[in-house]
Amino acid sequence: MVHPASEQESNPVLLRFHVQRNIATIPKSVTPARIQENAQIFDFELMDEDLQLLLTLNKNWRVCQLTALRDHQFYPFKDF
């Protein structure tokens, strides 16, 4: 289980969270150290308790809704 006091930084934990949920994730990184850190997500796994805890953070809102594209045939959000 990954606890806040563990050695894992938050970025790799969140990347790992997406990978374990089979969500394609492309992190933005420009520094070599951050790129290496992002590559370490395959060195550990989140336990079920961690996954469930992270899922409770869902607040059902989006940072980027892409409303200018809402009439596009492949627009992913149909809940307006």
CSV table of C-alpha atoms in Angstrom, one decimal:
chain,number,residue,atom,x,y,z
A,1,MET,CA,0.0,0.0,0.0
A,2,VAL,CA,1.3,3.5,-0.8
A,3,HIS,CA,0.9,5.9,2.1
A,4,PRO,CA,1.6,9.6,2.1
A,5,ALA,CA,4.6,9.0,4.2
A,6,SER,CA,6.0,6.5,1.7
A,7,GLU,CA,8.9,7.2,-0.6
A,8,GLN,CA,6.7,7.4,-3.7
A,9,GLU,CA,6.0,10.8,-5.1
A,10,SER,CA,2.5,11.7,-6.1
A,11,ASN,CA,3.1,11.9,-9.9
A,12,PRO,CA,4.2,8.3,-10.3
A,13,VAL,CA,1.4,7.1,-8.0
A,14,LEU,CA,-1.2,8.9,-10.1
A,15,LEU,CA,0.4,7.6,-13.4
A,16,ARG,CA,0.4,4.1,-11.9
A,17,PHE,CA,-3.3,4.5,-10.9
A,18,HIS,CA,-4.2,5.2,-14.5
A,19,VAL,CA,-2.1,2.4,-15.9
A,20,GLN,CA,-3.7,-0.1,-13.5
A,21,ARG,CA,-7.1,1.1,-14.7
A,22,ASN,CA,-6.0,0.6,-18.4
A,23,ILE,CA,-6.3,4.3,-19.1
A,24,ALA,CA,-3.7,5.6,-21.6
A,25,THR,CA,-1.7,8.3,-20.0
A,26,ILE,CA,0.9,10.6,-21.6
A,27,PRO,CA,2.8,12.6,-19.0
A,28,LYS,CA,4.3,16.0,-19.9
A,29,SER,CA,7.9,16.0,-18.8
A,30,VAL,CA,10.8,18.1,-20.0
A,31,THR,CA,13.5,17.5,-17.4
A,32,PRO,CA,15.5,14.2,-17.5
A,33,ALA,CA,14.9,13.6,-13.8
A,34,ARG,CA,11.1,13.9,-14.2
A,35,ILE,CA,11.2,11.6,-17.3
A,36,GLN,CA,13.1,9.0,-15.3
A,37,GLU,CA,10.7,9.4,-12.4
A,38,ASN,CA,7.7,8.8,-14.7
A,39,ALA,CA,9.3,5.7,-16.1
A,40,GLN,CA,9.5,4.2,-12.6
A,41,ILE,CA,5.8,3.4,-12.5
A,42,PHE,CA,6.4,-0.2,-13.4
A,43,ASP,CA,8.5,-0.8,-10.4
A,44,PHE,CA,5.5,-0.9,-8.0
A,45,GLU,CA,1.8,-1.7,-8.0
A,46,LEU,CA,-1.0,0.0,-6.1
A,47,MET,CA,-2.9,-2.3,-3.8
A,48,ASP,CA,-6.7,-2.5,-4.0
A,49,GLU,CA,-7.1,-0.3,-1.0
A,50,ASP,CA,-5.0,2.4,-2.7
A,51,LEU,CA,-7.1,2.1,-5.8
A,52,GLN,CA,-10.3,2.4,-3.9
A,53,LEU,CA,-9.0,5.4,-2.0
A,54,LEU,CA,-8.0,7.2,-5.1
A,55,LEU,CA,-11.4,6.5,-6.7
A,56,THR,CA,-13.0,8.3,-3.8
A,57,LEU,CA,-11.4,11.5,-4.9
A,58,ASN,CA,-13.7,11.7,-7.9
A,59,LYS,CA,-15.8,14.9,-7.8
A,60,ASN,CA,-17.5,14.4,-11.2
A,61,TRP,CA,-16.1,17.5,-12.8
A,62,ARG,CA,-13.7,18.1,-15.7
A,63,VAL,CA,-10.8,20.5,-15.9
A,64,CYS,CA,-11.0,20.7,-19.6
A,65,GLN,CA,-14.5,20.2,-21.2
A,66,LEU,CA,-13.6,21.1,-24.8
A,67,THR,CA,-17.0,22.8,-25.2
A,68,ALA,CA,-15.9,24.4,-28.6
A,69,LEU,CA,-15.8,20.8,-29.9
A,70,ARG,CA,-19.2,19.7,-28.5
A,71,ASP,CA,-20.7,19.3,-32.0
A,72,HIS,CA,-17.9,17.1,-33.3
A,73,GLN,CA,-18.9,13.5,-34.0
A,74,PHE,CA,-16.1,12.2,-31.7
A,75,TYR,CA,-16.8,14.5,-28.8
A,76,PRO,CA,-16.4,12.3,-25.7
A,77,PHE,CA,-18.7,14.0,-23.2
A,78,LYS,CA,-22.4,13.6,-23.8
A,79,ASP,CA,-23.6,14.7,-20.4
A,80,PHE,CA,-24.3,18.5,-20.9
